[in-house]
């Protein structure tokens, strides 16, 4: 049977669900102007962008990889959370969620490293600071897990040091200043001396972007596995469901008897097995599905239908 497109039926399911997770990918940030580097168009300059997201790529050419991540950092700094981010942030607050899915828990598990979800969470919590927690919740659950790390984390490559810090300096080092503009100009890549690349502030060793690269272990996997095992509803948002282990979470929820709803701009791998499928821009479908109205200025209200 094909997945349902009945939004009213989905909202009834949402209202009765108790342990809700969302697994998000690049499509969540598309409306914020964050480029995707997977699939069609997944090239950066003349390079396959995925090949730059590996430890091997970094140690072979740290200058090129740092230029790639500098470009991504500068793009993310200029971007703003969109309506899908705002709706998920509001839903993470019990003061909103209890009107939509009473006494439910919610965790957003994002594969994105752009920092827009935590920025949205912070801004929503500043606007709506009162968030009573359910009195019977004995084990508080996180509302956001950035399983692939953060663009703005910088990590020392020295194994004895491994210092990690959150750094939003723009540019992160003088040698990278302006290299992001070469993308539009089609210029050759400057060869930056390794000594001029970002350094660890504690020991002076070469630093690397603090994201999880292919071949590395994502963050908080044990906790994520627990949340997946407990979930009775999984929202799959803006992801092609090809990167493991996140690609299997929806299947695991379904295998445990839970329901799955997919929100994507277009068809994705395995979405025919979902219980619900809503195609379209996430910034439109997610607020509607959650029963929230998000203004252009970021104000969030509960829809009268909720």
C-alpha positions as a Markdown table, in Angstrom:
| # | Residue | x | y | z |
|---|---|---|---|---|
| 1 | Unk | 0.0 | 0.0 | 0.0 |
| 2 | Unk | 1.3 | 3.4 | -1.0 |
| 3 | Unk | 2.1 | 5.9 | 1.9 |
| 4 | Unk | -0.8 | 8.1 | 2.9 |
| 5 | Unk | -0.8 | 11.8 | 2.0 |
| 6 | Unk | -3.7 | 12.5 | 4.5 |
| 7 | Unk | -2.4 | 15.4 | 6.6 |
| 8 | Unk | -5.4 | 15.2 | 9.0 |
| 9 | Unk | -4.8 | 11.5 | 9.6 |
| 10 | Unk | -1.1 | 12.2 | 10.3 |
| 11 | Unk | -1.9 | 14.9 | 12.8 |
| 12 | Unk | -4.2 | 12.5 | 14.6 |
| 13 | Unk | -1.3 | 10.0 | 14.8 |
| 14 | Unk | 1.0 | 12.8 | 16.0 |
| 15 | Unk | -1.5 | 13.7 | 18.8 |
| 16 | Unk | -1.6 | 10.1 | 20.1 |
| 17 | Unk | 2.2 | 9.5 | 19.8 |
| 18 | Unk | 4.3 | 9.5 | 23.0 |
| 19 | Unk | 8.0 | 9.1 | 22.0 |
| 20 | Unk | 8.7 | 11.0 | 18.8 |
| 21 | Unk | 12.0 | 11.4 | 17.0 |
| 22 | Unk | 12.9 | 13.2 | 13.8 |
| 23 | Unk | 15.9 | 12.3 | 11.6 |
| 24 | Unk | 16.9 | 15.3 | 9.5 |
| 25 | Unk | 19.3 | 15.8 | 6.5 |
| 26 | Unk | 20.4 | 18.5 | 4.1 |
| 27 | Unk | 16.9 | 19.1 | 2.8 |
| 28 | Unk | 16.0 | 20.7 | 6.2 |
| 29 | Unk | 18.5 | 23.6 | 5.5 |
| 30 | Unk | 17.9 | 23.9 | 1.8 |
| 31 | Unk | 15.6 | 26.9 | 2.2 |
| 32 | Unk | 18.3 | 28.6 | 4.2 |
| 33 | Unk | 20.7 | 28.5 | 1.2 |
| 34 | Unk | 23.0 | 25.8 | 2.5 |
| 35 | Unk | 24.3 | 23.8 | -0.5 |
| 36 | Unk | 24.0 | 20.0 | -0.6 |
| 37 | Unk | 27.1 | 18.1 | -1.6 |
| 38 | Unk | 25.6 | 14.7 | -2.2 |
| 39 | Unk | 24.2 | 13.4 | -5.5 |
| 40 | Unk | 23.5 | 15.6 | -8.5 |
| 41 | Unk | 25.5 | 18.7 | -8.3 |
| 42 | Unk | 27.6 | 17.3 | -5.5 |
| 43 | Unk | 30.8 | 18.9 | -6.7 |
| 44 | Unk | 32.9 | 21.6 | -5.2 |
| 45 | Unk | 35.0 | 23.4 | -7.7 |
| 46 | Unk | 36.4 | 20.5 | -9.7 |
| 47 | Unk | 36.4 | 18.0 | -6.9 |
| 48 | Unk | 33.9 | 15.5 | -5.6 |
| 49 | Unk | 32.9 | 17.1 | -2.4 |
| 50 | Unk | 32.4 | 13.7 | -0.7 |
| 51 | Unk | 36.0 | 12.9 | -1.2 |
| 52 | Unk | 37.0 | 15.9 | 0.9 |
| 53 | Unk | 35.0 | 14.7 | 3.9 |
| 54 | Unk | 37.4 | 12.0 | 4.9 |
| 55 | Unk | 40.5 | 11.8 | 7.2 |
| 56 | Unk | 42.5 | 10.6 | 4.2 |
| 57 | Unk | 41.5 | 13.6 | 2.1 |
| 58 | Unk | 42.6 | 15.9 | 4.9 |
| 59 | Unk | 46.0 | 14.4 | 5.6 |
| 60 | Unk | 46.7 | 14.2 | 1.8 |
| 61 | Unk | 45.8 | 17.9 | 1.2 |
| 62 | Unk | 44.8 | 19.9 | 4.3 |
| 63 | Unk | 45.0 | 23.1 | 2.4 |
| 64 | Unk | 42.2 | 22.0 | 0.0 |
| 65 | Unk | 40.0 | 20.5 | 2.7 |
| 66 | Unk | 40.3 | 23.6 | 4.9 |
| 67 | Unk | 39.3 | 25.7 | 1.9 |
| 68 | Unk | 36.2 | 23.5 | 1.4 |
| 69 | Unk | 35.2 | 23.8 | 5.1 |
| 70 | Unk | 36.0 | 27.5 | 5.2 |
| 71 | Unk | 33.6 | 27.9 | 2.3 |
| 72 | Unk | 31.0 | 25.9 | 4.2 |
| 73 | Unk | 31.6 | 27.9 | 7.4 |
| 74 | Unk | 31.2 | 31.2 | 5.6 |
| 75 | Unk | 28.0 | 30.0 | 4.0 |
| 76 | Unk | 26.6 | 28.9 | 7.3 |
| 77 | Unk | 27.5 | 32.1 | 9.1 |
| 78 | Unk | 25.5 | 34.1 | 6.5 |
| 79 | Unk | 22.5 | 31.7 | 6.6 |
| 80 | Unk | 19.5 | 31.9 | 8.9 |
| 81 | Unk | 17.2 | 29.2 | 10.2 |
| 82 | Unk | 14.1 | 28.7 | 8.0 |
| 83 | Unk | 10.5 | 28.0 | 8.9 |
| 84 | Unk | 11.1 | 24.2 | 9.2 |
| 85 | Unk | 13.9 | 24.8 | 11.8 |
| 86 | Unk | 11.6 | 27.2 | 13.7 |
| 87 | Unk | 8.7 | 24.7 | 13.7 |
| 88 | Unk | 10.9 | 21.9 | 15.0 |
| 89 | Unk | 12.4 | 24.2 | 17.7 |
| 90 | Unk | 8.9 | 25.2 | 18.9 |
| 91 | Unk | 7.8 | 21.5 | 18.9 |
| 92 | Unk | 10.8 | 20.7 | 21.1 |
| 93 | Unk | 9.3 | 23.0 | 23.8 |
| 94 | Unk | 6.7 | 21.3 | 26.0 |
| 95 | Unk | 4.7 | 24.5 | 26.1 |
| 96 | Unk | 4.0 | 24.1 | 22.4 |
| 97 | Unk | 4.2 | 20.3 | 22.1 |
| 98 | Unk | 1.6 | 19.6 | 24.7 |
| 99 | Unk | -1.0 | 21.3 | 22.6 |
| 100 | Unk | -0.1 | 19.1 | 19.6 |
| 101 | Unk | 1.1 | 15.8 | 21.1 |
| 102 | Unk | 0.2 | 15.9 | 24.8 |
| 103 | Unk | 2.8 | 14.5 | 27.2 |
| 104 | Unk | 5.0 | 13.3 | 24.3 |
| 105 | Unk | 8.8 | 13.5 | 24.2 |
| 106 | Unk | 10.7 | 14.7 | 21.1 |
| 107 | Unk | 14.3 | 14.6 | 19.9 |
| 108 | Unk | 15.6 | 15.9 | 16.6 |
| 109 | Unk | 18.5 | 13.8 | 15.4 |
| 110 | Unk | 20.2 | 15.9 | 12.7 |
| 111 | Unk | 22.9 | 14.9 | 10.3 |
| 112 | Unk | 23.5 | 18.5 | 9.4 |
| 113 | Unk | 26.6 | 20.3 | 10.6 |
| 114 | Unk | 25.6 | 23.9 | 9.7 |
| 115 | Unk | 24.5 | 24.9 | 13.3 |
| 116 | Unk | 21.1 | 26.2 | 12.1 |
| 117 | Unk | 19.0 | 23.9 | 14.4 |
| 118 | Unk | 20.8 | 24.9 | 17.6 |
| 119 | Unk | 20.7 | 28.5 | 16.5 |
| 120 | Unk | 17.0 | 28.1 | 15.9 |
| 121 | Unk | 16.5 | 26.4 | 19.3 |
| 122 | Unk | 18.3 | 29.2 | 21.1 |
| 123 | Unk | 16.3 | 31.9 | 19.4 |
| 124 | Unk | 13.0 | 30.2 | 20.0 |
| 125 | Unk | 13.8 | 29.6 | 23.6 |
| 126 | Unk | 14.6 | 33.3 | 24.0 |
| 127 | Unk | 11.2 | 34.3 | 22.5 |
| 128 | Unk | 9.3 | 31.6 | 24.5 |
| 129 | Unk | 11.3 | 31.0 | 27.7 |
| 130 | Unk | 8.6 | 29.3 | 29.7 |
| 131 | Unk | 8.8 | 25.5 | 29.1 |
| 132 | Unk | 7.3 | 23.4 | 31.9 |
| 133 | Unk | 8.7 | 19.8 | 31.7 |
| 134 | Unk | 6.3 | 16.9 | 32.3 |
| 135 | Unk | 6.3 | 16.1 | 36.0 |
| 136 | Unk | 6.4 | 12.3 | 35.4 |
| 137 | Unk | 9.5 | 12.4 | 33.1 |
| 138 | Unk | 12.0 | 10.5 | 35.2 |
| 139 | Unk | 14.7 | 10.5 | 32.5 |
| 140 | Unk | 15.0 | 13.7 | 30.5 |
| 141 | Unk | 15.7 | 13.3 | 26.9 |
| 142 | Unk | 17.7 | 15.7 | 24.7 |
| 143 | Unk | 15.7 | 17.7 | 22.2 |
| 144 | Unk | 18.6 | 17.9 | 19.7 |
| 145 | Unk | 21.5 | 15.6 | 18.8 |
| 146 | Unk | 24.0 | 16.7 | 16.2 |
| 147 | Unk | 25.3 | 13.3 | 15.3 |
| 148 | Unk | 27.8 | 14.4 | 12.6 |
| 149 | Unk | 29.3 | 17.2 | 14.7 |
| 150 | Unk | 29.5 | 20.9 | 14.0 |
| 151 | Unk | 31.2 | 23.0 | 11.3 |
| 152 | Unk | 32.3 | 25.5 | 13.9 |
| 153 | Unk | 34.0 | 22.9 | 16.1 |
| 154 | Unk | 37.8 | 22.9 | 15.6 |
| 155 | Unk | 39.8 | 19.9 | 16.8 |
| 156 | Unk | 43.5 | 19.5 | 17.4 |
| 157 | Unk | 45.1 | 16.7 | 15.3 |
| 158 | Unk | 47.7 | 15.8 | 17.9 |
| 159 | Unk | 46.6 | 12.6 | 19.5 |
| 160 | Unk | 48.0 | 13.7 | 22.9 |
| 161 | Unk | 46.1 | 16.9 | 22.8 |
| 162 | Unk | 42.8 | 16.5 | 21.0 |
| 163 | Unk | 41.7 | 20.0 | 22.2 |
| 164 | Unk | 38.2 | 20.8 | 20.8 |
| 165 | Unk | 36.7 | 24.3 | 20.8 |
| 166 | Unk | 33.7 | 26.1 | 19.3 |
| 167 | Unk | 35.0 | 28.8 | 17.0 |
| 168 | Unk | 32.9 | 31.1 | 14.8 |
| 169 | Unk | 35.7 | 33.4 | 13.9 |
| 170 | Unk | 35.3 | 34.6 | 10.3 |
| 171 | Unk | 37.6 | 33.9 | 8.6 |
| 172 | Unk | 39.0 | 31.2 | 10.9 |
| 173 | Unk | 42.5 | 32.2 | 9.8 |
| 174 | Unk | 43.9 | 35.0 | 7.6 |
| 175 | Unk | 45.3 | 32.6 | 5.0 |
| 176 | Unk | 41.8 | 31.4 | 4.2 |
| 177 | Unk | 40.3 | 34.9 | 3.9 |
| 178 | Unk | 38.7 | 35.4 | 0.5 |
| 179 | Unk | 39.3 | 31.8 | -0.8 |
| 180 | Unk | 35.5 | 31.3 | -0.7 |
| 181 | Unk | 35.1 | 33.8 | -3.5 |
| 182 | Unk | 37.2 | 31.6 | -5.8 |
| 183 | Unk | 34.3 | 29.2 | -6.1 |
| 184 | Unk | 32.3 | 31.7 | -8.1 |
| 185 | Unk | 35.4 | 32.9 | -10.1 |
| 186 | Unk | 36.4 | 29.4 | -11.1 |
| 187 | Unk | 40.0 | 30.2 | -10.1 |
| 188 | Unk | 42.6 | 27.5 | -9.3 |
| 189 | Unk | 43.0 | 26.5 | -5.7 |
| 190 | Unk | 45.7 | 28.4 | -3.9 |
| 191 | Unk | 48.2 | 26.2 | -2.2 |
| 192 | Unk | 48.2 | 27.4 | 1.4 |
| 193 | Unk | 51.3 | 26.5 | 3.5 |
| 194 | Unk | 50.3 | 24.1 | 6.3 |
| 195 | Unk | 51.8 | 26.5 | 8.9 |
| 196 | Unk | 49.2 | 29.1 | 7.9 |
| 197 | Unk | 46.2 | 26.9 | 8.3 |
| 198 | Unk | 44.2 | 26.8 | 11.6 |
| 199 | Unk | 46.3 | 25.8 | 14.6 |
| 200 | Unk | 45.4 | 24.4 | 18.0 |
| 201 | Unk | 45.3 | 27.3 | 20.5 |
| 202 | Unk | 46.7 | 25.0 | 23.2 |
| 203 | Unk | 49.6 | 23.2 | 21.6 |
| 204 | Unk | 50.0 | 24.8 | 18.2 |
| 205 | Unk | 49.5 | 21.7 | 16.1 |
| 206 | Unk | 47.5 | 21.6 | 12.9 |
| 207 | Unk | 43.7 | 21.7 | 13.7 |
| 208 | Unk | 41.0 | 20.1 | 11.6 |
| 209 | Unk | 37.3 | 20.7 | 11.2 |
| 210 | Unk | 35.3 | 19.1 | 14.0 |
| 211 | Unk | 32.8 | 17.3 | 11.9 |
| 212 | Unk | 32.4 | 13.5 | 11.6 |
| 213 | Unk | 33.9 | 12.4 | 8.3 |
| 214 | Unk | 33.2 | 9.2 | 6.4 |
| 215 | Unk | 34.8 | 6.3 | 8.2 |
| 216 | Unk | 34.5 | 8.0 | 11.6 |
| 217 | Unk | 32.0 | 7.3 | 14.4 |
| 218 | Unk | 29.0 | 9.6 | 14.7 |
| 219 | Unk | 28.3 | 11.2 | 18.1 |
| 220 | Unk | 26.0 | 9.7 | 20.8 |
| 221 | Unk | 25.2 | 6.5 | 19.0 |
| 222 | Unk | 24.2 | 4.6 | 22.1 |
| 223 | Unk | 21.8 | 7.3 | 23.2 |
| 224 | Unk | 20.4 | 7.5 | 19.7 |
| 225 | Unk | 19.8 | 3.7 | 19.6 |
| 226 | Unk | 17.9 | 4.0 | 22.9 |
| 227 | Unk | 15.7 | 6.8 | 21.5 |
| 228 | Unk | 15.1 | 4.8 | 18.3 |
| 229 | Unk | 14.1 | 1.7 | 20.2 |
| 230 | Unk | 11.6 | 3.7 | 22.3 |
| 231 | Unk | 10.1 | 5.8 | 19.4 |
| 232 | Unk | 6.6 | 5.2 | 18.3 |
| 233 | Unk | 6.8 | 7.8 | 15.5 |
| 234 | Unk | 9.7 | 8.8 | 13.3 |
| 235 | Unk | 9.7 | 11.8 | 11.1 |
| 236 | Unk | 12.2 | 11.6 | 8.2 |
| 237 | Unk | 13.0 | 15.1 | 7.1 |
| 238 | Unk | 15.0 | 16.2 | 4.1 |
| 239 | Unk | 17.3 | 13.2 | 3.8 |
| 240 | Unk | 18.0 | 10.8 | 1.0 |
| 241 | Unk | 18.3 | 8.0 | 3.6 |
| 242 | Unk | 21.6 | 6.7 | 2.2 |
| 243 | Unk | 24.1 | 7.5 | 4.9 |
| 244 | Unk | 24.4 | 4.9 | 7.7 |
| 245 | Unk | 23.6 | 4.6 | 10.5 |
| 246 | Unk | 20.9 | 7.3 | 10.2 |
| 247 | Unk | 19.4 | 5.7 | 7.1 |
| 248 | Unk | 18.3 | 2.7 | 9.1 |
| 249 | Unk | 16.6 | 4.5 | 12.0 |
| 250 | Unk | 13.1 | 4.7 | 10.3 |
| 251 | Unk | 13.3 | 1.0 | 9.5 |
| 252 | Unk | 14.2 | 0.2 | 13.1 |
| 253 | Unk | 11.2 | 2.2 | 14.4 |
| 254 | Unk | 8.9 | 0.5 | 12.0 |
| 255 | Unk | 10.3 | -2.9 | 12.9 |
| 256 | Unk | 9.5 | -2.1 | 16.6 |
| 257 | Unk | 5.9 | -1.3 | 15.7 |
| 258 | Unk | 6.2 | 2.4 | 15.3 |
| 259 | Unk | 5.0 | 4.7 | 12.4 |
| 260 | Unk | 7.1 | 6.6 | 9.9 |
| 261 | Unk | 6.3 | 9.8 | 8.1 |
| 262 | Unk | 8.6 | 11.1 | 5.3 |
| 263 | Unk | 9.0 | 14.8 | 4.4 |
| 264 | Unk | 11.1 | 15.4 | 1.4 |
| 265 | Unk | 11.2 | 17.7 | -1.7 |
| 266 | Unk | 11.1 | 14.6 | -3.9 |
| 267 | Unk | 11.0 | 10.8 | -3.7 |
| 268 | Unk | 13.8 | 9.2 | -1.7 |
| 269 | Unk | 15.2 | 5.7 | -1.2 |
| 270 | Unk | 12.8 | 3.4 | 0.7 |
| 271 | Unk | 10.1 | 6.1 | 1.2 |
| 272 | Unk | 7.4 | 3.7 | -0.3 |
| 273 | Unk | 7.7 | 1.7 | 2.9 |
| 274 | Unk | 6.6 | 4.7 | 5.0 |
| 275 | Unk | 3.2 | 5.1 | 6.5 |
| 276 | Unk | 3.0 | 8.7 | 5.4 |
| 277 | Unk | 4.8 | 10.7 | 2.7 |
| 278 | Unk | 4.5 | 14.4 | 2.1 |
| 279 | Unk | 6.5 | 15.8 | -0.8 |
| 280 | Unk | 7.3 | 19.5 | -1.0 |
| 281 | Unk | 9.6 | 22.1 | 0.6 |
| 282 | Unk | 10.2 | 21.2 | 4.2 |
| 283 | Unk | 9.7 | 24.8 | 5.2 |
| 284 | Unk | 6.1 | 24.4 | 4.1 |
| 285 | Unk | 5.3 | 20.8 | 5.0 |
| 286 | Unk | 6.8 | 20.6 | 8.5 |
| 287 | Unk | 5.0 | 23.6 | 10.1 |
| 288 | Unk | 1.7 | 22.4 | 8.6 |
| 289 | Unk | 2.3 | 18.8 | 9.8 |
| 290 | Unk | 3.1 | 20.0 | 13.3 |
| 291 | Unk | 0.1 | 22.3 | 13.4 |
| 292 | Unk | 2.2 | 25.4 | 13.7 |
| 293 | Unk | 2.2 | 28.8 | 12.0 |
| 294 | Unk | 5.6 | 30.4 | 11.5 |
| 295 | Unk | 5.8 | 34.0 | 10.4 |
| 296 | Unk | 8.6 | 35.4 | 8.2 |
| 297 | Unk | 10.0 | 37.1 | 11.3 |
| 298 | Unk | 10.2 | 33.7 | 13.2 |
| 299 | Unk | 7.2 | 34.1 | 15.4 |
| 300 | Unk | 5.5 | 30.8 | 16.0 |
| 301 | Unk | 1.8 | 30.2 | 16.9 |
| 302 | Unk | -0.3 | 27.1 | 17.2 |
| 303 | Unk | -2.7 | 26.6 | 14.3 |
| 304 | Unk | -6.4 | 26.7 | 15.2 |
| 305 | Unk | -6.7 | 23.2 | 13.9 |
| 306 | Unk | -4.4 | 21.8 | 16.5 |
